[in-house]
Amino acid sequence: MGRKPCCEKVGLKKGPWTADEDRKLVNFILTHGQSCWRSLPKLAGLLRCGKSCRLRWTNYLRPDLKRGLLSEYEENTVIHLHSQLGNRWAKIASHLPGRTDNEIKNHWNTHIKKKLRKMGIDPLTHKPLPPPTDKSQEQENQKHSSYEMQSICEASLLEVTNNGFCIDEVPLVEPHEILVPNSSAPCSSSTTTTTTTSSNTNINSLLEDLEFLPTYDWLNGDGSTTNNMGFWDMDDAFSSLDSLINDIDYDRINPPPTHDFNQFSRMLLGDESWKFELLRGD
DNA sequence: AATCTTATCAACCGCAGTAGG
DNA sequence: TCCTACTGCGGTTGATAAGAT
């Protein structure tokens, strides 16, 4: 007996989502949480398969998503992680809060690949491309030999990977844009020492004064929840990269959150008014 | 203004991994 | 241990916007 299809194909809608479908999906998840994707469409009154709903939520509707182009810092991180992990987009995305694997994959294919080739670096192997065959590329590479460009690239990657992580020169993501589990979230990896720096504490306390500060509940190992998801702890971020480089299994560091969906509603009232429109249900 | 080409990104498809019976 | 159901991931497609001719 063959494997059953993920959904009954007949009668299910495909293609772009309408605002009404988005509204239904968001309303349902805000009310009931993310439960069984397979049964969700029926319960939410959607003529979609569960897979499609999950994708729409994770790639587009999730309130903690960042939109817009990747920053230089994020790009460098993606390049570096790709050189270590290859096309493991989900893994790469897990190190870039608010970014999805799909988004990173698209950005890689449309921007970064070209950029690296232009620099004389093979985006597949992260090594210098073979010598050019046509004249135009030859001219291009006269400006920057591929070996020279590789060293430039490697140097920039070192900024990302070494303890001397250069945060002064790269356009870092605004603190309020970043939402990741804080160091109190379950982190069984013995390799990540969670030392919250005073600067981060200050940022957190500053932001806590702001009314719009979103909070999440995180599922602890024992089933209880830890309130108020913290902001990105840079020390964690750096040690995360180090851990990754050392081929340490990093999956357990960022456990899936159990969201407080009322808090999600608050998030939706923030920057992204289009999501607010969805919730108004008009 | 019309047509063609290229770039972008949301969404789909199929396979792999995993949990539970 | 096997089987099934389900989720997640990566590759690919297709619609559409933007730019070029």
Tab-separated table of C-alpha atoms (C1' of nucleotides) in Angstrom:
chain	number	residue	atom	x	y	z
A	1	MET	CA	0.000	0.000	0.000
A	2	GLY	CA	1.399	3.330	-1.017
A	3	ARG	CA	1.713	6.337	1.144
A	4	LYS	CA	-1.402	8.432	1.476
A	5	PRO	CA	-1.162	11.914	0.021
A	6	CYS	CA	-0.721	14.679	2.539
A	7	CYS	CA	-4.178	15.912	1.703
A	8	GLU	CA	-7.105	15.140	-0.508
A	9	LYS	CA	-6.200	16.979	-3.651
A	10	VAL	CA	-9.761	17.259	-4.912
A	11	GLY	CA	-11.596	20.413	-3.952
A	12	LEU	CA	-8.661	22.073	-2.274
A	13	LYS	CA	-7.557	25.513	-3.272
A	14	LYS	CA	-4.050	26.192	-4.488
A	15	GLY	CA	-2.099	29.247	-5.417
A	16	PRO	CA	-1.864	32.649	-3.772
A	17	TRP	CA	-3.662	33.214	-0.523
A	18	THR	CA	-6.451	35.765	-0.280
A	19	ALA	CA	-6.762	38.272	2.554
A	20	ASP	CA	-9.811	36.401	3.761
A	21	GLU	CA	-7.940	33.114	3.966
A	22	ASP	CA	-5.089	34.832	5.778
A	23	ARG	CA	-7.557	36.280	8.248
A	24	LYS	CA	-9.121	32.906	8.904
A	25	LEU	CA	-5.766	31.262	9.422
A	26	VAL	CA	-4.417	33.962	11.710
A	27	ASN	CA	-7.617	34.124	13.727
A	28	PHE	CA	-7.642	30.391	14.168
A	29	ILE	CA	-4.038	30.133	15.245
A	30	LEU	CA	-4.358	33.086	17.603
A	31	THR	CA	-7.334	31.439	19.203
A	32	HIS	CA	-6.289	27.804	19.234
A	33	GLY	CA	-2.570	27.827	18.715
A	34	GLN	CA	-0.645	25.704	16.309
A	35	SER	CA	-2.021	22.264	16.807
A	36	CYS	CA	-2.441	19.615	14.154
A	37	TRP	CA	-1.806	21.125	10.760
A	38	ARG	CA	-3.689	18.359	9.059
A	39	SER	CA	-6.927	19.087	10.817
A	40	LEU	CA	-6.429	22.833	11.013
A	41	PRO	CA	-7.857	23.765	7.599
A	42	LYS	CA	-11.119	22.004	8.269
A	43	LEU	CA	-11.446	23.535	11.720
A	44	ALA	CA	-10.522	26.973	10.452
A	45	GLY	CA	-12.888	26.739	7.514
A	46	LEU	CA	-10.178	26.784	4.903
A	47	LEU	CA	-10.140	24.884	1.649
A	48	ARG	CA	-6.418	24.323	1.862
A	49	CYS	CA	-4.248	21.422	2.840
A	50	GLY	CA	-2.512	21.545	6.192
A	51	LYS	CA	0.834	21.780	4.556
A	52	SER	CA	-0.172	24.884	2.689
A	53	CYS	CA	-1.469	26.435	5.921
A	54	ARG	CA	1.737	25.658	7.763
A	55	LEU	CA	3.817	27.170	4.997
A	56	ARG	CA	1.705	30.297	4.813
A	57	TRP	CA	1.963	30.756	8.559
A	58	THR	CA	5.660	30.063	8.931
A	59	ASN	CA	6.788	31.964	5.859
A	60	TYR	CA	4.449	34.905	5.817
A	61	LEU	CA	1.932	35.359	8.615
A	62	ARG	CA	3.990	34.633	11.704
A	63	PRO	CA	4.106	37.889	13.654
A	64	ASP	CA	7.750	37.587	14.610
A	65	LEU	CA	8.972	37.649	11.038
A	66	LYS	CA	11.251	40.374	9.851
A	67	ARG	CA	10.530	41.673	6.423
A	68	GLY	CA	12.745	43.346	3.895
A	69	LEU	CA	16.194	42.716	2.552
A	70	LEU	CA	18.823	41.010	4.610
A	71	SER	CA	21.321	43.313	6.222
A	72	GLU	CA	24.993	43.086	5.397
A	73	TYR	CA	25.539	41.358	8.701
A	74	GLU	CA	22.837	38.831	7.965
A	75	GLU	CA	24.251	38.223	4.510
A	76	ASN	CA	27.721	37.611	5.901
A	77	THR	CA	26.257	35.234	8.411
A	78	VAL	CA	24.394	33.359	5.697
A	79	ILE	CA	27.527	33.117	3.559
A	80	HIS	CA	29.540	31.819	6.437
A	81	LEU	CA	26.934	29.335	7.599
A	82	HIS	CA	26.459	28.160	4.035
A	83	SER	CA	30.160	27.493	3.724
A	84	GLN	CA	29.873	25.294	6.817
A	85	LEU	CA	26.481	23.705	6.306
A	86	GLY	CA	25.720	23.823	2.586
A	87	ASN	CA	22.113	24.153	1.504
A	88	ARG	CA	20.677	23.425	4.907
A	89	TRP	CA	18.474	26.453	4.823
A	90	ALA	CA	16.418	25.668	7.862
A	91	LYS	CA	19.549	25.266	9.921
A	92	ILE	CA	20.912	28.520	8.597
A	93	ALA	CA	17.604	30.262	9.219
A	94	SER	CA	17.608	29.105	12.826
A	95	HIS	CA	20.566	31.410	13.385
A	96	LEU	CA	18.838	34.425	11.898
A	97	PRO	CA	15.881	35.363	14.080
A	98	GLY	CA	12.849	36.471	12.143
A	99	ARG	CA	14.072	35.006	8.887
A	100	THR	CA	12.657	31.905	7.247
A	101	ASP	CA	14.472	29.176	5.384
A	102	ASN	CA	12.507	30.063	2.288
A	103	GLU	CA	13.486	33.692	2.517
A	104	ILE	CA	17.148	32.875	2.971
A	105	LYS	CA	17.074	30.326	0.185
A	106	ASN	CA	15.511	32.872	-2.168
A	107	HIS	CA	17.959	35.548	-1.145
A	108	TRP	CA	20.847	33.175	-1.670
A	109	ASN	CA	19.689	32.222	-5.146
A	110	THR	CA	18.851	35.728	-6.293
A	111	HIS	CA	21.448	37.917	-4.588
A	112	ILE	CA	24.281	36.225	-2.782
A	113	LYS	CA	25.142	33.716	-5.496
A	114	LYS	CA	25.626	36.490	-8.012
A	115	LYS	CA	27.517	38.591	-5.570
A	116	LEU	CA	29.974	35.802	-4.831
A	117	ARG	CA	30.448	34.959	-8.499
A	118	LYS	CA	31.125	38.600	-9.201
A	119	MET	CA	33.768	38.443	-6.511
A	120	GLY	CA	35.296	35.390	-8.175
A	121	ILE	CA	34.081	32.965	-5.569
A	122	ASP	CA	32.233	29.792	-6.352
A	123	PRO	CA	29.018	29.955	-4.317
A	124	LEU	CA	28.901	26.178	-4.200
A	125	THR	CA	32.343	25.466	-2.862
A	126	HIS	CA	33.216	28.910	-1.482
A	127	LYS	CA	36.514	28.580	-3.272
A	128	PRO	CA	37.938	30.794	-6.031
A	129	LEU	CA	36.355	30.248	-9.416
A	130	PRO	CA	38.509	28.812	-12.199
A	131	PRO	CA	40.251	31.408	-14.388
A	132	PRO	CA	37.889	33.304	-16.692
A	133	THR	CA	37.515	32.315	-20.314
A	134	ASP	CA	35.944	35.412	-21.815
A	135	LYS	CA	37.286	38.908	-21.996
A	136	SER	CA	34.671	40.688	-19.947
A	137	GLN	CA	35.164	38.501	-16.953
A	138	GLU	CA	38.877	38.861	-17.358
A	139	GLN	CA	38.494	42.616	-17.079
A	140	GLU	CA	36.293	42.197	-14.073
A	141	ASN	CA	38.829	40.046	-12.377
A	142	GLN	CA	41.669	42.388	-13.146
A	143	LYS	CA	40.153	44.595	-10.509
A	144	HIS	CA	40.064	41.836	-7.971
A	145	SER	CA	41.860	38.587	-8.531
A	146	SER	CA	39.877	35.673	-7.258
A	147	TYR	CA	42.529	34.829	-4.711
A	148	GLU	CA	42.538	38.361	-3.486
A	149	MET	CA	38.783	38.305	-3.265
A	150	GLN	CA	38.827	35.057	-1.392
A	151	SER	CA	41.030	36.531	1.229
A	152	ILE	CA	38.692	39.494	1.459
A	153	CYS	CA	35.807	37.144	1.852
A	154	GLU	CA	37.578	35.028	4.402
A	155	ALA	CA	38.550	38.108	6.318
A	156	SER	CA	34.970	39.249	6.470
A	157	LEU	CA	33.931	35.821	7.584
A	158	LEU	CA	36.461	35.897	10.336
A	159	GLU	CA	34.698	38.923	11.676
A	160	VAL	CA	31.632	36.817	11.999
A	161	THR	CA	33.183	33.724	13.375
A	162	ASN	CA	35.952	34.715	15.695
A	163	ASN	CA	35.663	35.944	19.187
A	164	GLY	CA	36.645	39.302	17.783
A	165	PHE	CA	33.247	39.529	16.208
A	166	CYS	CA	33.067	42.962	14.732
A	167	ILE	CA	29.784	44.457	15.748
A	168	ASP	CA	30.839	48.034	15.356
A	169	GLU	CA	31.167	47.990	11.633
A	170	VAL	CA	28.223	45.988	10.516
A	171	PRO	CA	24.677	47.284	10.375
A	172	LEU	CA	23.252	45.247	13.161
A	173	VAL	CA	19.617	44.498	13.374
A	174	GLU	CA	17.747	46.882	15.590
A	175	PRO	CA	17.233	45.378	19.030
A	176	HIS	CA	13.479	45.657	18.833
A	177	GLU	CA	13.524	43.658	15.634
A	178	ILE	CA	15.092	40.643	17.168
A	179	LEU	CA	13.179	38.067	19.105
A	180	VAL	CA	14.816	34.858	20.134
A	181	PRO	CA	14.597	32.718	23.211
A	182	ASN	CA	16.677	34.230	25.933
A	183	SER	CA	19.332	32.433	27.816
A	184	SER	CA	16.890	31.132	30.382
A	185	ALA	CA	15.194	29.108	27.739
A	186	PRO	CA	16.053	25.449	27.942
A	187	CYS	CA	19.533	25.070	26.650
A	188	SER	CA	21.007	21.781	27.496
A	189	SER	CA	24.099	22.285	25.424
A	190	SER	CA	27.011	22.459	27.759
A	191	THR	CA	28.962	24.354	25.170
A	192	THR	CA	26.961	27.539	25.357
A	193	THR	CA	27.728	29.499	28.438
A	194	THR	CA	24.872	31.894	28.854
A	195	THR	CA	26.375	35.049	30.120
A	196	THR	CA	24.003	37.929	29.756
A	197	THR	CA	26.039	41.012	29.269
A	198	SER	CA	25.221	44.187	31.073
A	199	SER	CA	24.614	45.948	27.815
A	200	ASN	CA	22.024	43.419	26.829
A	201	THR	CA	20.398	43.662	30.186
A	202	ASN	CA	20.190	47.368	29.722
A	203	ILE	CA	18.608	47.004	26.342
A	204	ASN	CA	16.085	44.598	27.732
A	205	SER	CA	15.187	46.755	30.680
A	206	LEU	CA	14.940	49.753	28.432
A	207	LEU	CA	12.662	47.978	26.063
A	208	GLU	CA	10.566	46.562	28.829
A	209	ASP	CA	9.518	50.095	29.543
A	210	LEU	CA	8.004	50.338	26.146
A	211	GLU	CA	4.370	49.467	25.934
A	212	PHE	CA	4.657	47.536	22.739
A	213	LEU	CA	7.290	45.193	24.018
A	214	PRO	CA	6.069	41.778	23.041
A	215	THR	CA	6.504	38.870	25.344
A	216	TYR	CA	6.409	35.192	24.632
A	217	ASP	CA	5.945	32.222	26.804
A	218	TRP	CA	8.431	29.473	26.312
A	219	LEU	CA	7.918	25.864	27.016
A	220	ASN	CA	10.300	24.556	29.590
A	221	GLY	CA	11.510	21.026	29.739
A	222	ASP	CA	9.049	20.154	32.498
A	223	GLY	CA	6.089	21.491	30.572
A	224	SER	CA	5.851	24.763	32.458
A	225	THR	CA	6.379	28.026	30.688
A	226	THR	CA	8.922	30.733	31.139
A	227	ASN	CA	7.389	34.110	30.645
A	228	ASN	CA	8.857	36.932	28.667
A	229	MET	CA	11.113	35.776	25.951
A	230	GLY	CA	14.250	37.811	26.017
A	231	PHE	CA	16.030	39.634	23.302
A	232	TRP	CA	18.948	38.356	21.335
A	233	ASP	CA	21.869	37.817	23.561
A	234	MET	CA	24.901	38.593	21.460
A	235	ASP	CA	27.170	36.415	23.542
A	236	ASP	CA	24.860	33.546	22.834
A	237	ALA	CA	24.852	34.440	19.200
A	238	PHE	CA	28.590	34.365	18.948
A	239	SER	CA	29.035	31.225	20.939
A	240	SER	CA	26.311	29.725	18.806
A	241	LEU	CA	28.364	30.315	15.718
A	242	ASP	CA	31.417	28.943	17.402
A	243	SER	CA	29.521	25.879	18.469
A	244	LEU	CA	28.273	25.447	14.969
A	245	ILE	CA	31.730	25.689	13.517
A	246	ASN	CA	32.833	22.999	15.905
A	247	ASP	CA	30.102	20.820	14.519
A	248	ILE	CA	28.155	20.662	17.696
A	249	ASP	CA	24.541	19.778	17.380
A	250	TYR	CA	22.796	23.044	17.754
A	251	ASP	CA	19.253	21.937	17.379
A	252	ARG	CA	18.461	21.874	21.060
A	253	ILE	CA	19.516	25.419	21.693
A	254	ASN	CA	16.486	27.033	20.147
A	255	PRO	CA	13.566	24.855	21.138
A	256	PRO	CA	10.244	25.505	19.506
A	257	PRO	CA	8.314	28.088	21.494
A	258	THR	CA	4.902	27.646	22.929
A	259	HIS	CA	3.457	31.009	22.167
A	260	ASP	CA	1.070	32.972	24.248
A	261	PHE	CA	-1.231	33.934	21.482
A	262	ASN	CA	-2.794	36.822	23.298
A	263	GLN	CA	0.648	38.291	23.321
A	264	PHE	CA	0.831	37.624	19.644
A	265	SER	CA	-2.190	39.797	19.198
A	266	ARG	CA	-0.267	42.602	20.818
A	267	MET	CA	2.555	42.085	18.418
A	268	LEU	CA	0.197	42.336	15.561
A	269	LEU	CA	-0.773	45.797	16.648
A	270	GLY	CA	2.770	46.943	16.091
A	271	ASP	CA	4.479	47.892	12.892
A	272	GLU	CA	2.684	45.691	10.504
A	273	SER	CA	-0.686	47.245	10.134
A	274	TRP	CA	-1.656	44.893	7.389
A	275	LYS	CA	-1.688	42.110	9.908
A	276	PHE	CA	-3.812	44.214	12.173
A	277	GLU	CA	-6.250	44.592	9.325
A	278	LEU	CA	-6.471	40.854	9.155
A	279	LEU	CA	-7.445	40.655	12.782
A	280	ARG	CA	-10.171	43.204	12.559
A	281	GLY	CA	-12.157	40.624	10.683
A	282	ASP	CA	-14.046	43.081	8.537
B	1	DA	C1'	2.903	52.318	-25.727
B	2	DA	C1'	3.807	47.582	-26.554
B	3	DT	C1'	6.549	43.721	-26.163
B	4	DC	C1'	10.228	41.049	-24.406
B	5	DT	C1'	13.460	39.761	-20.775
B	6	DT	C1'	14.957	39.335	-16.200
B	7	DA	C1'	14.420	39.320	-11.213
B	8	DT	C1'	11.935	38.259	-7.273
B	9	DC	C1'	9.541	35.566	-4.038
B	10	DA	C1'	5.366	33.012	-2.575
B	11	DA	C1'	3.823	28.594	-2.992
B	12	DC	C1'	3.970	23.780	-4.392
B	13	DC	C1'	5.919	19.053	-4.633
B	14	DG	C1'	8.068	15.088	-3.100
B	15	DC	C1'	11.192	12.956	-0.054
B	16	DA	C1'	13.247	12.201	4.605
B	17	DG	C1'	12.912	11.934	9.365
B	18	DT	C1'	10.370	10.825	13.410
B	19	DA	C1'	6.890	9.631	16.811
B	20	DG	C1'	3.492	6.557	18.195
B	21	DG	C1'	0.754	2.426	17.904
C	1	DT	C1'	10.555	-4.264	14.416
C	2	DC	C1'	7.324	-2.691	11.250
C	3	DC	C1'	3.832	0.390	9.651
C	4	DT	C1'	1.408	4.605	9.345
C	5	DA	C1'	0.589	9.391	9.961
C	6	DC	C1'	2.475	13.551	10.237
C	7	DT	C1'	5.840	17.362	10.050
C	8	DG	C1'	9.782	19.611	8.180
C	9	DC	C1'	13.062	20.443	4.633
C	10	DG	C1'	15.099	21.510	0.169
C	11	DG	C1'	14.401	21.893	-4.743
C	12	DT	C1'	11.604	23.777	-8.091
C	13	DT	C1'	7.893	26.273	-10.332
C	14	DG	C1'	5.011	29.981	-11.678
C	15	DA	C1'	2.968	34.533	-11.184
C	16	DT	C1'	4.036	39.101	-11.317
C	17	DA	C1'	6.719	43.255	-11.032
C	18	DA	C1'	10.456	45.860	-12.917
C	19	DG	C1'	13.537	47.049	-16.378
C	20	DA	C1'	15.136	47.052	-21.176
C	21	DT	C1'	14.363	47.454	-25.998
